Amino acid sequence: MATTTERDLDVLTDVVRWRARAEAFEVGAMLDYRDREMARTASVEPAMRRQIERSAICLSIGEATGLSEGQVQGRLAAASSVREKAPSVWDAFGDGVIDFGRVRDIAATIDQLKREESIARLDRLVVGYAVDHTGAELRAWLRRFVQRVEAGLAVERADDERRNRHVSIRHGADSMGTLYAYLPSHELAAIEARLRKEARRTVAHDDDRTATQREADLLVAWCNGSEAASSAVDANIAVTIPADVLAGSIAGFAESTDGRWAVPAAWVTAVVSAGSAFWHRIVTDPVTDDILSHEYLGRFSPDTLDVALRFRDGVCQSPGCMVPAERCDIDHREPWPVGPTRADNLGPLCRRHHQMKGHGVLCWSTRPPRPRKPLVVEIWRDPVNIEYAG
């Protein structure tokens, strides 16, 4: 089996950085052209003529770059926001440390923030995170940042947006159509979990439908059934709520453990007070990250511990993997029977990364855990002597 050399990976790293620098040069040239045109047209009269010439700036840039006017406008808006308000991010972009995709996500976050000190704090922190994490992880981090540094404003926006919930139906070609529901995230998560669970129950031997087809059929049955309005949602939904937020002393959010969504904590506590759900409270050891002090003697953890582990970790613990923990295997950090079946020695791995670990391509790290990654997987370039910390 061919092995990947360290030099090959270094070349790939260099290529990615060159590409980011090229993006920065391109976007910078767009900004320079726009700024020059804005200055040139400042003295154009009458005002209508000035407005028309300025409206053609994005069209001219688009013709030169092969982009649409909308794409040019989006690039200019994101770049302008970052250049003006986040100099550290802009410098990192110019150095090729981060690419334009990350810059665009950071710019969108800047537009959400209302306080100058919040934007300055973002500029100080975000580059260090962005360089070592995937785009999906960065977007989750940015969402959490907004919800934590401007929690009150974020809750207000969420409450306002909740009023826009709706369902729409669009009929399409080939006798098919689309059902679109714009709903609070915690309700969508419950629906998703119930669909996934029910569609994967024991299936009749003559049922040749795929799991996704069964999910679609279940949704139709639930919507058309007479008990739809009164039936309970059978689903385990894990959220993390800071103690001070849960106590109501400050505004804040309940965040899903897989990092995909968050809602104002009051929305979740309202469900609890209605008595329509059974709730766990899980307390973890801040040092060992253990959940239960009891040590299980068998190889396989009991269901209650599996649930707690998936609630704790949220996603597959391989770096950058965002597969929800509920779809992962529970794996021993130190192999059983040497390693105990205990929470601080267990964590979720998706089937793909679990198989890679089984073949010696991945190994559990002994380094201090990353935030929200209590168990970290290290990637080995060469199982003999070359180690790469992912």
mmCIF file of C-alpha atoms in Angstrom:
data_model
loop_
_atom_site.group_PDB
_atom_site.id
_atom_site.type_symbol
_atom_site.label_atom_id
_atom_site.label_comp_id
_atom_site.label_asym_id
_atom_site.label_seq_id
_atom_site.Cartn_x
_atom_site.Cartn_y
_atom_site.Cartn_z
ATOM 1 C CA MET A 1 0.000 0.000 0.000
ATOM 2 C CA ALA A 2 1.416 3.398 -0.994
ATOM 3 C CA THR A 3 2.063 5.810 1.854
ATOM 4 C CA THR A 4 1.794 9.597 1.750
ATOM 5 C CA THR A 5 5.043 11.414 2.371
ATOM 6 C CA GLU A 6 5.386 14.491 4.508
ATOM 7 C CA ARG A 7 6.686 16.469 1.548
ATOM 8 C CA ASP A 8 3.545 15.788 -0.490
ATOM 9 C CA LEU A 9 1.396 17.203 2.306
ATOM 10 C CA ASP A 10 3.648 20.236 2.660
ATOM 11 C CA VAL A 11 3.130 20.941 -1.043
ATOM 12 C CA LEU A 12 -0.645 20.772 -0.561
ATOM 13 C CA THR A 13 -0.400 23.174 2.373
ATOM 14 C CA ASP A 14 1.605 25.604 0.241
ATOM 15 C CA VAL A 15 -0.909 25.369 -2.615
ATOM 16 C CA VAL A 16 -3.808 26.173 -0.283
ATOM 17 C CA ARG A 17 -1.956 29.195 1.061
ATOM 18 C CA TRP A 18 -1.065 30.427 -2.446
ATOM 19 C CA ARG A 19 -4.699 30.106 -3.451
ATOM 20 C CA ALA A 20 -5.822 32.149 -0.433
ATOM 21 C CA ARG A 21 -3.263 34.830 -1.275
ATOM 22 C CA ALA A 22 -4.534 34.905 -4.849
ATOM 23 C CA GLU A 23 -8.092 35.363 -3.539
ATOM 24 C CA ALA A 24 -6.903 38.210 -1.327
ATOM 25 C CA PHE A 25 -5.127 39.845 -4.257
ATOM 26 C CA GLU A 26 -8.229 39.499 -6.440
ATOM 27 C CA VAL A 27 -10.596 40.908 -3.826
ATOM 28 C CA GLY A 28 -8.150 43.684 -2.996
ATOM 29 C CA ALA A 29 -7.951 44.646 -6.678
ATOM 30 C CA MET A 30 -11.757 44.765 -6.807
ATOM 31 C CA LEU A 31 -11.849 47.082 -3.809
ATOM 32 C CA ASP A 32 -9.149 49.322 -5.288
ATOM 33 C CA TYR A 33 -11.015 49.597 -8.584
ATOM 34 C CA ARG A 34 -14.275 50.396 -6.799
ATOM 35 C CA ASP A 35 -12.629 53.016 -4.606
ATOM 36 C CA ARG A 36 -10.985 54.711 -7.588
ATOM 37 C CA GLU A 37 -14.248 54.751 -9.504
ATOM 38 C CA MET A 38 -16.116 56.154 -6.515
ATOM 39 C CA ALA A 39 -13.526 58.935 -6.237
ATOM 40 C CA ARG A 40 -13.599 59.631 -9.994
ATOM 41 C CA THR A 41 -17.371 59.910 -10.124
ATOM 42 C CA ALA A 42 -17.619 62.117 -7.031
ATOM 43 C CA SER A 43 -17.568 65.230 -9.193
ATOM 44 C CA VAL A 44 -19.747 63.889 -12.003
ATOM 45 C CA GLU A 45 -22.856 66.000 -12.620
ATOM 46 C CA PRO A 46 -25.802 65.790 -12.744
ATOM 47 C CA ALA A 47 -26.465 63.491 -9.781
ATOM 48 C CA MET A 48 -28.431 61.062 -11.945
ATOM 49 C CA ARG A 49 -25.409 60.566 -14.192
ATOM 50 C CA ARG A 50 -23.199 60.000 -11.125
ATOM 51 C CA GLN A 51 -25.588 57.396 -9.780
ATOM 52 C CA ILE A 52 -25.733 55.545 -13.115
ATOM 53 C CA GLU A 53 -21.949 55.446 -13.481
ATOM 54 C CA ARG A 54 -21.527 54.164 -9.952
ATOM 55 C CA SER A 55 -24.158 51.501 -10.464
ATOM 56 C CA ALA A 56 -22.075 50.173 -13.357
ATOM 57 C CA ILE A 57 -18.978 49.546 -11.214
ATOM 58 C CA CYS A 58 -19.964 46.010 -10.232
ATOM 59 C CA LEU A 59 -20.965 45.250 -13.819
ATOM 60 C CA SER A 60 -17.516 46.290 -15.039
ATOM 61 C CA ILE A 61 -15.776 44.174 -12.403
ATOM 62 C CA GLY A 62 -18.012 41.232 -13.264
ATOM 63 C CA GLU A 63 -17.140 41.463 -16.949
ATOM 64 C CA ALA A 64 -13.433 41.460 -16.087
ATOM 65 C CA THR A 65 -13.654 38.509 -13.680
ATOM 66 C CA GLY A 66 -16.446 36.377 -15.126
ATOM 67 C CA LEU A 67 -18.653 36.929 -12.091
ATOM 68 C CA SER A 68 -22.233 38.124 -11.895
ATOM 69 C CA GLU A 69 -23.054 41.535 -10.455
ATOM 70 C CA GLY A 70 -24.536 39.846 -7.398
ATOM 71 C CA GLN A 71 -21.359 37.842 -6.798
ATOM 72 C CA VAL A 72 -19.242 40.974 -7.126
ATOM 73 C CA GLN A 73 -21.490 42.897 -4.735
ATOM 74 C CA GLY A 74 -21.259 40.078 -2.198
ATOM 75 C CA ARG A 75 -17.470 39.963 -2.379
ATOM 76 C CA LEU A 76 -17.129 43.722 -2.099
ATOM 77 C CA ALA A 77 -19.513 43.948 0.839
ATOM 78 C CA ALA A 78 -17.760 41.183 2.800
ATOM 79 C CA ALA A 79 -14.274 42.488 2.010
ATOM 80 C CA SER A 80 -15.192 46.079 2.881
ATOM 81 C CA SER A 81 -16.641 45.052 6.229
ATOM 82 C CA VAL A 82 -13.586 43.000 7.187
ATOM 83 C CA ARG A 83 -11.033 45.543 5.916
ATOM 84 C CA GLU A 84 -12.699 48.333 7.855
ATOM 85 C CA LYS A 85 -13.639 46.586 11.093
ATOM 86 C CA ALA A 86 -11.371 43.533 11.496
ATOM 87 C CA PRO A 87 -7.768 44.423 10.549
ATOM 88 C CA SER A 88 -6.309 41.217 11.994
ATOM 89 C CA VAL A 89 -8.612 39.126 9.825
ATOM 90 C CA TRP A 90 -7.772 41.238 6.788
ATOM 91 C CA ASP A 91 -4.030 40.820 7.375
ATOM 92 C CA ALA A 92 -4.423 37.064 7.814
ATOM 93 C CA PHE A 93 -6.349 36.933 4.539
ATOM 94 C CA GLY A 94 -3.609 38.827 2.741
ATOM 95 C CA ASP A 95 -0.987 36.434 4.134
ATOM 96 C CA GLY A 96 -2.967 33.431 2.893
ATOM 97 C CA VAL A 97 -3.593 32.143 6.406
ATOM 98 C CA ILE A 98 -7.358 32.041 5.855
ATOM 99 C CA ASP A 99 -9.318 31.863 2.611
ATOM 100 C CA PHE A 100 -12.173 34.000 1.340
ATOM 101 C CA GLY A 101 -14.819 31.502 2.426
ATOM 102 C CA ARG A 102 -13.813 32.056 6.040
ATOM 103 C CA VAL A 103 -13.548 35.819 5.478
ATOM 104 C CA ARG A 104 -17.107 35.857 4.130
ATOM 105 C CA ASP A 105 -18.423 33.976 7.189
ATOM 106 C CA ILE A 106 -16.579 36.343 9.533
ATOM 107 C CA ALA A 107 -17.982 39.343 7.642
ATOM 108 C CA ALA A 108 -21.516 38.007 8.070
ATOM 109 C CA THR A 109 -20.888 37.735 11.805
ATOM 110 C CA ILE A 110 -19.552 41.301 11.946
ATOM 111 C CA ASP A 111 -22.791 42.464 10.351
ATOM 112 C CA GLN A 112 -24.743 40.748 13.144
ATOM 113 C CA LEU A 113 -22.769 42.328 15.971
ATOM 114 C CA LYS A 114 -23.961 45.727 17.190
ATOM 115 C CA ARG A 115 -21.275 46.754 19.659
ATOM 116 C CA GLU A 116 -17.822 47.938 18.595
ATOM 117 C CA GLU A 117 -16.171 46.158 21.521
ATOM 118 C CA SER A 118 -17.761 42.886 20.373
ATOM 119 C CA ILE A 119 -16.310 43.299 16.883
ATOM 120 C CA ALA A 120 -12.880 44.138 18.331
ATOM 121 C CA ARG A 121 -13.033 41.022 20.488
ATOM 122 C CA LEU A 122 -13.986 38.917 17.475
ATOM 123 C CA ASP A 123 -11.032 40.322 15.547
ATOM 124 C CA ARG A 124 -8.685 39.336 18.375
ATOM 125 C CA LEU A 125 -9.919 35.765 18.677
ATOM 126 C CA VAL A 126 -11.251 34.494 15.381
ATOM 127 C CA VAL A 127 -8.061 34.102 13.328
ATOM 128 C CA GLY A 128 -6.508 31.755 15.875
ATOM 129 C CA TYR A 129 -9.562 29.521 15.657
ATOM 130 C CA ALA A 130 -10.130 29.785 11.903
ATOM 131 C CA VAL A 131 -6.657 28.580 10.909
ATOM 132 C CA ASP A 132 -7.017 25.241 12.734
ATOM 133 C CA HIS A 133 -10.644 24.362 12.051
ATOM 134 C CA THR A 134 -12.895 23.535 9.146
ATOM 135 C CA GLY A 135 -15.392 25.959 7.667
ATOM 136 C CA ALA A 136 -18.295 24.154 9.346
ATOM 137 C CA GLU A 137 -16.589 24.318 12.741
ATOM 138 C CA LEU A 138 -15.824 28.005 12.232
ATOM 139 C CA ARG A 139 -19.459 28.800 11.387
ATOM 140 C CA ALA A 140 -20.599 27.034 14.560
ATOM 141 C CA TRP A 141 -17.977 28.946 16.583
ATOM 142 C CA LEU A 142 -19.080 32.266 15.078
ATOM 143 C CA ARG A 143 -22.717 31.570 15.880
ATOM 144 C CA ARG A 144 -21.814 30.738 19.485
ATOM 145 C CA PHE A 145 -19.691 33.884 19.688
ATOM 146 C CA VAL A 146 -22.613 36.127 18.748
ATOM 147 C CA GLN A 147 -24.926 34.361 21.172
ATOM 148 C CA ARG A 148 -22.491 34.733 24.055
ATOM 149 C CA VAL A 149 -21.069 38.235 23.673
ATOM 150 C CA GLU A 150 -24.382 39.843 22.687
ATOM 151 C CA ALA A 151 -26.813 37.370 24.179
ATOM 152 C CA GLY A 152 -29.587 39.881 24.877
ATOM 153 C CA LEU A 153 -29.596 41.256 21.340
ATOM 154 C CA ALA A 154 -29.371 37.763 19.859
ATOM 155 C CA VAL A 155 -32.371 36.621 21.900
ATOM 156 C CA GLU A 156 -34.357 39.638 20.698
ATOM 157 C CA ARG A 157 -33.535 38.812 17.070
ATOM 158 C CA ALA A 158 -34.516 35.177 17.606
ATOM 159 C CA ASP A 159 -37.840 36.167 19.200
ATOM 160 C CA ASP A 160 -38.556 38.511 16.303
ATOM 161 C CA GLU A 161 -37.639 35.889 13.727
ATOM 162 C CA ARG A 162 -39.811 33.263 15.401
ATOM 163 C CA ARG A 163 -42.826 35.320 14.409
ATOM 164 C CA ASN A 164 -41.954 34.561 10.774
ATOM 165 C CA ARG A 165 -42.455 30.797 11.143
ATOM 166 C CA HIS A 166 -44.470 29.377 8.272
ATOM 167 C CA VAL A 167 -45.051 26.427 6.004
ATOM 168 C CA SER A 168 -45.129 26.712 2.234
ATOM 169 C CA ILE A 169 -45.850 24.233 -0.545
ATOM 170 C CA ARG A 170 -44.515 24.483 -4.069
ATOM 171 C CA HIS A 171 -45.639 22.141 -6.844
ATOM 172 C CA GLY A 172 -42.966 21.218 -9.368
ATOM 173 C CA ALA A 173 -42.375 19.080 -12.419
ATOM 174 C CA ASP A 174 -42.911 15.310 -12.780
ATOM 175 C CA SER A 175 -45.846 15.315 -10.341
ATOM 176 C CA MET A 176 -43.628 16.243 -7.395
ATOM 177 C CA GLY A 177 -43.323 19.274 -5.159
ATOM 178 C CA THR A 178 -41.607 20.708 -2.103
ATOM 179 C CA LEU A 179 -42.876 21.139 1.470
ATOM 180 C CA TYR A 180 -40.907 23.858 3.248
ATOM 181 C CA ALA A 181 -41.247 24.551 6.960
ATOM 182 C CA TYR A 182 -39.549 27.513 8.619
ATOM 183 C CA LEU A 183 -39.664 26.586 12.315
ATOM 184 C CA PRO A 184 -37.685 27.046 15.556
ATOM 185 C CA SER A 185 -34.551 24.905 15.547
ATOM 186 C CA HIS A 186 -35.371 22.881 18.669
ATOM 187 C CA GLU A 187 -38.695 21.832 17.138
ATOM 188 C CA LEU A 188 -37.000 20.901 13.869
ATOM 189 C CA ALA A 189 -34.411 18.880 15.808
ATOM 190 C CA ALA A 190 -37.176 16.929 17.551
ATOM 191 C CA ILE A 191 -38.923 16.237 14.229
ATOM 192 C CA GLU A 192 -35.625 15.159 12.641
ATOM 193 C CA ALA A 193 -34.786 12.821 15.524
ATOM 194 C CA ARG A 194 -38.245 11.239 15.511
ATOM 195 C CA LEU A 195 -38.208 10.710 11.746
ATOM 196 C CA ARG A 196 -34.749 9.147 11.855
ATOM 197 C CA LYS A 197 -35.659 6.868 14.751
ATOM 198 C CA GLU A 198 -38.986 5.678 13.357
ATOM 199 C CA ALA A 199 -37.684 5.156 9.822
ATOM 200 C CA ARG A 200 -34.899 2.904 11.063
ATOM 201 C CA ARG A 201 -36.949 0.621 13.255
ATOM 202 C CA THR A 202 -37.310 -3.018 12.282
ATOM 203 C CA VAL A 203 -38.294 -3.054 8.617
ATOM 204 C CA ALA A 204 -40.360 -5.763 6.960
ATOM 205 C CA HIS A 205 -38.348 -8.077 4.711
ATOM 206 C CA ASP A 206 -40.425 -7.088 1.691
ATOM 207 C CA ASP A 207 -40.034 -3.325 2.272
ATOM 208 C CA ASP A 208 -37.602 -2.172 -0.425
ATOM 209 C CA ARG A 209 -37.827 1.542 0.432
ATOM 210 C CA THR A 210 -34.718 3.444 1.419
ATOM 211 C CA ALA A 211 -34.503 5.089 4.843
ATOM 212 C CA THR A 212 -35.051 8.527 3.314
ATOM 213 C CA GLN A 213 -38.134 7.277 1.465
ATOM 214 C CA ARG A 214 -39.532 5.872 4.707
ATOM 215 C CA GLU A 215 -38.903 9.234 6.409
ATOM 216 C CA ALA A 216 -40.866 11.002 3.683
ATOM 217 C CA ASP A 217 -43.741 8.540 3.943
ATOM 218 C CA LEU A 218 -43.809 8.878 7.737
ATOM 219 C CA LEU A 219 -44.016 12.662 7.520
ATOM 220 C CA VAL A 220 -46.967 12.422 5.158
ATOM 221 C CA ALA A 221 -48.696 9.940 7.464
ATOM 222 C CA TRP A 222 -48.153 12.158 10.512
ATOM 223 C CA CYS A 223 -49.403 15.278 8.730
ATOM 224 C CA ASN A 224 -52.498 13.537 7.412
ATOM 225 C CA GLY A 225 -53.253 11.511 10.542
ATOM 226 C CA SER A 226 -56.054 12.524 12.866
ATOM 227 C CA GLU A 227 -53.801 12.248 15.922
ATOM 228 C CA ALA A 228 -51.130 14.568 14.537
ATOM 229 C CA ALA A 229 -52.119 17.513 16.735
ATOM 230 C CA SER A 230 -52.013 15.559 20.006
ATOM 231 C CA SER A 231 -49.264 12.965 19.520
ATOM 232 C CA ALA A 232 -46.036 13.395 21.477
ATOM 233 C CA VAL A 233 -42.644 13.644 19.823
ATOM 234 C CA ASP A 234 -40.507 10.684 20.887
ATOM 235 C CA ALA A 235 -36.940 11.952 20.599
ATOM 236 C CA ASN A 236 -33.819 12.534 22.666
ATOM 237 C CA ILE A 237 -32.597 16.102 22.160
ATOM 238 C CA ALA A 238 -29.418 17.201 23.945
ATOM 239 C CA VAL A 239 -28.698 20.845 24.668
ATOM 240 C CA THR A 240 -26.128 22.681 26.763
ATOM 241 C CA ILE A 241 -27.322 25.581 28.919
ATOM 242 C CA PRO A 242 -24.924 27.541 31.183
ATOM 243 C CA ALA A 243 -25.977 27.442 34.817
ATOM 244 C CA ASP A 244 -26.492 31.211 35.082
ATOM 245 C CA VAL A 245 -28.650 31.197 31.954
ATOM 246 C CA LEU A 246 -30.692 28.263 33.203
ATOM 247 C CA ALA A 247 -31.213 30.097 36.498
ATOM 248 C CA GLY A 248 -32.551 33.089 34.569
ATOM 249 C CA SER A 249 -29.958 35.535 35.878
ATOM 250 C CA ILE A 250 -28.775 36.442 32.376
ATOM 251 C CA ALA A 251 -30.070 36.005 28.845
ATOM 252 C CA GLY A 252 -28.583 33.190 26.840
ATOM 253 C CA PHE A 253 -29.038 30.225 24.552
ATOM 254 C CA ALA A 254 -29.519 26.497 24.717
ATOM 255 C CA GLU A 255 -27.088 24.990 22.229
ATOM 256 C CA SER A 256 -27.290 21.578 20.615
ATOM 257 C CA THR A 257 -24.363 19.351 21.504
ATOM 258 C CA ASP A 258 -23.516 18.789 17.839
ATOM 259 C CA GLY A 259 -23.229 22.567 17.367
ATOM 260 C CA ARG A 260 -25.713 22.744 14.502
ATOM 261 C CA TRP A 261 -28.274 25.011 16.174
ATOM 262 C CA ALA A 262 -29.134 27.046 19.240
ATOM 263 C CA VAL A 263 -32.306 28.675 20.532
ATOM 264 C CA PRO A 264 -33.030 31.102 23.392
ATOM 265 C CA ALA A 265 -32.969 29.139 26.636
ATOM 266 C CA ALA A 266 -36.463 30.388 27.468
ATOM 267 C CA TRP A 267 -37.851 28.467 24.499
ATOM 268 C CA VAL A 268 -36.504 25.214 25.940
ATOM 269 C CA THR A 269 -37.452 25.912 29.556
ATOM 270 C CA ALA A 270 -40.978 26.629 28.333
ATOM 271 C CA VAL A 271 -41.142 23.041 27.070
ATOM 272 C CA VAL A 272 -39.898 21.783 30.444
ATOM 273 C CA SER A 273 -42.473 23.793 32.400
ATOM 274 C CA ALA A 274 -45.239 22.426 30.187
ATOM 275 C CA GLY A 275 -44.435 18.958 31.525
ATOM 276 C CA SER A 276 -44.336 17.455 28.029
ATOM 277 C CA ALA A 277 -40.805 16.073 28.238
ATOM 278 C CA PHE A 278 -38.497 14.029 30.444
ATOM 279 C CA TRP A 279 -35.204 15.757 31.134
ATOM 280 C CA HIS A 280 -31.725 14.567 32.120
ATOM 281 C CA ARG A 281 -29.217 16.751 33.899
ATOM 282 C CA ILE A 282 -25.651 15.633 33.282
ATOM 283 C CA VAL A 283 -22.725 16.913 35.323
ATOM 284 C CA THR A 284 -19.215 16.109 34.089
ATOM 285 C CA ASP A 285 -15.965 16.080 36.013
ATOM 286 C CA PRO A 286 -14.008 19.216 34.937
ATOM 287 C CA VAL A 287 -10.685 17.345 35.116
ATOM 288 C CA THR A 288 -11.287 13.785 33.916
ATOM 289 C CA ASP A 289 -14.394 14.583 31.832
ATOM 290 C CA ASP A 290 -15.979 11.475 33.360
ATOM 291 C CA ILE A 291 -19.774 11.396 33.546
ATOM 292 C CA LEU A 292 -20.463 8.586 36.036
ATOM 293 C CA SER A 293 -18.195 7.419 38.820
ATOM 294 C CA HIS A 294 -19.356 3.822 38.437
ATOM 295 C CA GLU A 295 -17.121 1.667 36.228
ATOM 296 C CA TYR A 296 -18.788 -0.897 33.977
ATOM 297 C CA LEU A 297 -17.128 -4.285 33.749
ATOM 298 C CA GLY A 298 -18.221 -5.280 30.251
ATOM 299 C CA ARG A 299 -16.899 -4.147 26.881
ATOM 300 C CA PHE A 300 -20.094 -2.417 25.750
ATOM 301 C CA SER A 301 -21.408 0.571 27.664
ATOM 302 C CA PRO A 302 -25.050 0.498 28.828
ATOM 303 C CA ASP A 303 -27.651 2.518 26.979
ATOM 304 C CA THR A 304 -27.810 5.215 29.654
ATOM 305 C CA LEU A 305 -24.071 5.861 29.379
ATOM 306 C CA ASP A 306 -24.267 5.854 25.564
ATOM 307 C CA VAL A 307 -26.917 8.571 25.709
ATOM 308 C CA ALA A 308 -24.843 10.612 28.154
ATOM 309 C CA LEU A 309 -21.714 10.307 25.990
ATOM 310 C CA ARG A 310 -23.561 11.424 22.876
ATOM 311 C CA PHE A 311 -25.052 14.337 24.782
ATOM 312 C CA ARG A 312 -21.611 15.295 26.113
ATOM 313 C CA ASP A 313 -19.637 15.213 22.858
ATOM 314 C CA GLY A 314 -22.262 16.057 20.248
ATOM 315 C CA VAL A 315 -20.310 14.987 17.171
ATOM 316 C CA CYS A 316 -17.685 12.498 16.018
ATOM 317 C CA GLN A 317 -14.430 13.234 17.831
ATOM 318 C CA SER A 318 -12.221 13.026 14.744
ATOM 319 C CA PRO A 319 -10.904 16.562 14.042
ATOM 320 C CA GLY A 320 -13.205 18.447 11.686
ATOM 321 C CA CYS A 321 -15.850 15.717 11.513
ATOM 322 C CA MET A 322 -19.383 17.000 12.116
ATOM 323 C CA VAL A 323 -21.314 13.707 11.978
ATOM 324 C CA PRO A 324 -23.830 13.873 14.871
ATOM 325 C CA ALA A 325 -22.890 11.641 17.803
ATOM 326 C CA GLU A 326 -26.240 9.840 17.599
ATOM 327 C CA ARG A 327 -25.037 8.312 14.299
ATOM 328 C CA CYS A 328 -21.630 7.318 15.690
ATOM 329 C CA ASP A 329 -20.155 4.249 17.376
ATOM 330 C CA ILE A 330 -19.014 4.538 20.990
ATOM 331 C CA ASP A 331 -15.302 3.751 20.978
ATOM 332 C CA HIS A 332 -12.745 3.063 23.717
ATOM 333 C CA ARG A 333 -9.900 5.563 23.893
ATOM 334 C CA GLU A 334 -7.621 2.940 25.460
ATOM 335 C CA PRO A 335 -8.741 -0.421 24.017
ATOM 336 C CA TRP A 336 -10.783 -2.759 26.187
ATOM 337 C CA PRO A 337 -10.065 -4.778 28.340
ATOM 338 C CA VAL A 338 -6.968 -2.740 29.293
ATOM 339 C CA GLY A 339 -9.006 0.463 29.091
ATOM 340 C CA PRO A 340 -12.151 0.567 31.254
ATOM 341 C CA THR A 341 -15.682 1.028 29.989
ATOM 342 C CA ARG A 342 -15.965 4.431 31.635
ATOM 343 C CA ALA A 343 -16.990 7.843 30.333
ATOM 344 C CA ASP A 344 -13.503 9.350 30.447
ATOM 345 C CA ASN A 345 -12.254 6.470 28.255
ATOM 346 C CA LEU A 346 -15.098 6.559 25.731
ATOM 347 C CA GLY A 347 -16.213 8.835 22.939
ATOM 348 C CA PRO A 348 -18.185 8.785 19.670
ATOM 349 C CA LEU A 349 -16.526 8.043 16.326
ATOM 350 C CA CYS A 350 -18.451 7.896 13.062
ATOM 351 C CA ARG A 351 -18.277 4.550 11.291
ATOM 352 C CA ARG A 352 -15.750 5.801 8.725
ATOM 353 C CA HIS A 353 -13.292 7.141 11.301
ATOM 354 C CA HIS A 354 -13.896 4.141 13.561
ATOM 355 C CA GLN A 355 -12.836 1.846 10.720
ATOM 356 C CA MET A 356 -9.785 4.017 10.046
ATOM 357 C CA LYS A 357 -8.812 3.716 13.709
ATOM 358 C CA GLY A 358 -9.290 -0.046 13.551
ATOM 359 C CA HIS A 359 -6.812 -0.245 10.663
ATOM 360 C CA GLY A 360 -4.218 1.873 12.464
ATOM 361 C CA VAL A 361 -4.687 5.040 10.409
ATOM 362 C CA LEU A 362 -6.090 6.980 13.378
ATOM 363 C CA CYS A 363 -5.198 6.901 17.035
ATOM 364 C CA TRP A 364 -6.527 8.597 20.150
ATOM 365 C CA SER A 365 -4.496 11.615 21.215
ATOM 366 C CA THR A 366 -2.877 11.983 24.603
ATOM 367 C CA ARG A 367 -2.715 15.782 24.268
ATOM 368 C CA PRO A 368 -4.968 18.141 26.282
ATOM 369 C CA PRO A 369 -8.475 18.203 24.728
ATOM 370 C CA ARG A 370 -9.639 21.000 22.474
ATOM 371 C CA PRO A 371 -12.712 23.024 23.410
ATOM 372 C CA ARG A 372 -15.852 21.002 22.575
ATOM 373 C CA LYS A 373 -13.622 18.098 21.543
ATOM 374 C CA PRO A 374 -13.007 16.243 24.839
ATOM 375 C CA LEU A 375 -11.563 13.331 22.864
ATOM 376 C CA VAL A 376 -9.304 14.089 19.926
ATOM 377 C CA VAL A 377 -8.095 11.820 17.176
ATOM 378 C CA GLU A 378 -4.596 12.139 15.779
ATOM 379 C CA ILE A 379 -3.940 11.283 12.137
ATOM 380 C CA TRP A 380 -0.811 9.262 11.408
ATOM 381 C CA ARG A 381 0.817 9.892 8.049
ATOM 382 C CA ASP A 382 3.093 6.888 8.492
ATOM 383 C CA PRO A 383 2.131 4.306 11.129
ATOM 384 C CA VAL A 384 5.840 3.748 11.820
ATOM 385 C CA ASN A 385 7.258 7.103 12.836
ATOM 386 C CA ILE A 386 5.493 10.154 11.376
ATOM 387 C CA GLU A 387 2.735 11.690 13.495
ATOM 388 C CA TYR A 388 0.431 14.521 12.444
ATOM 389 C CA ALA A 389 -1.748 16.197 15.025
ATOM 390 C CA GLY A 390 -5.041 16.800 13.266
#
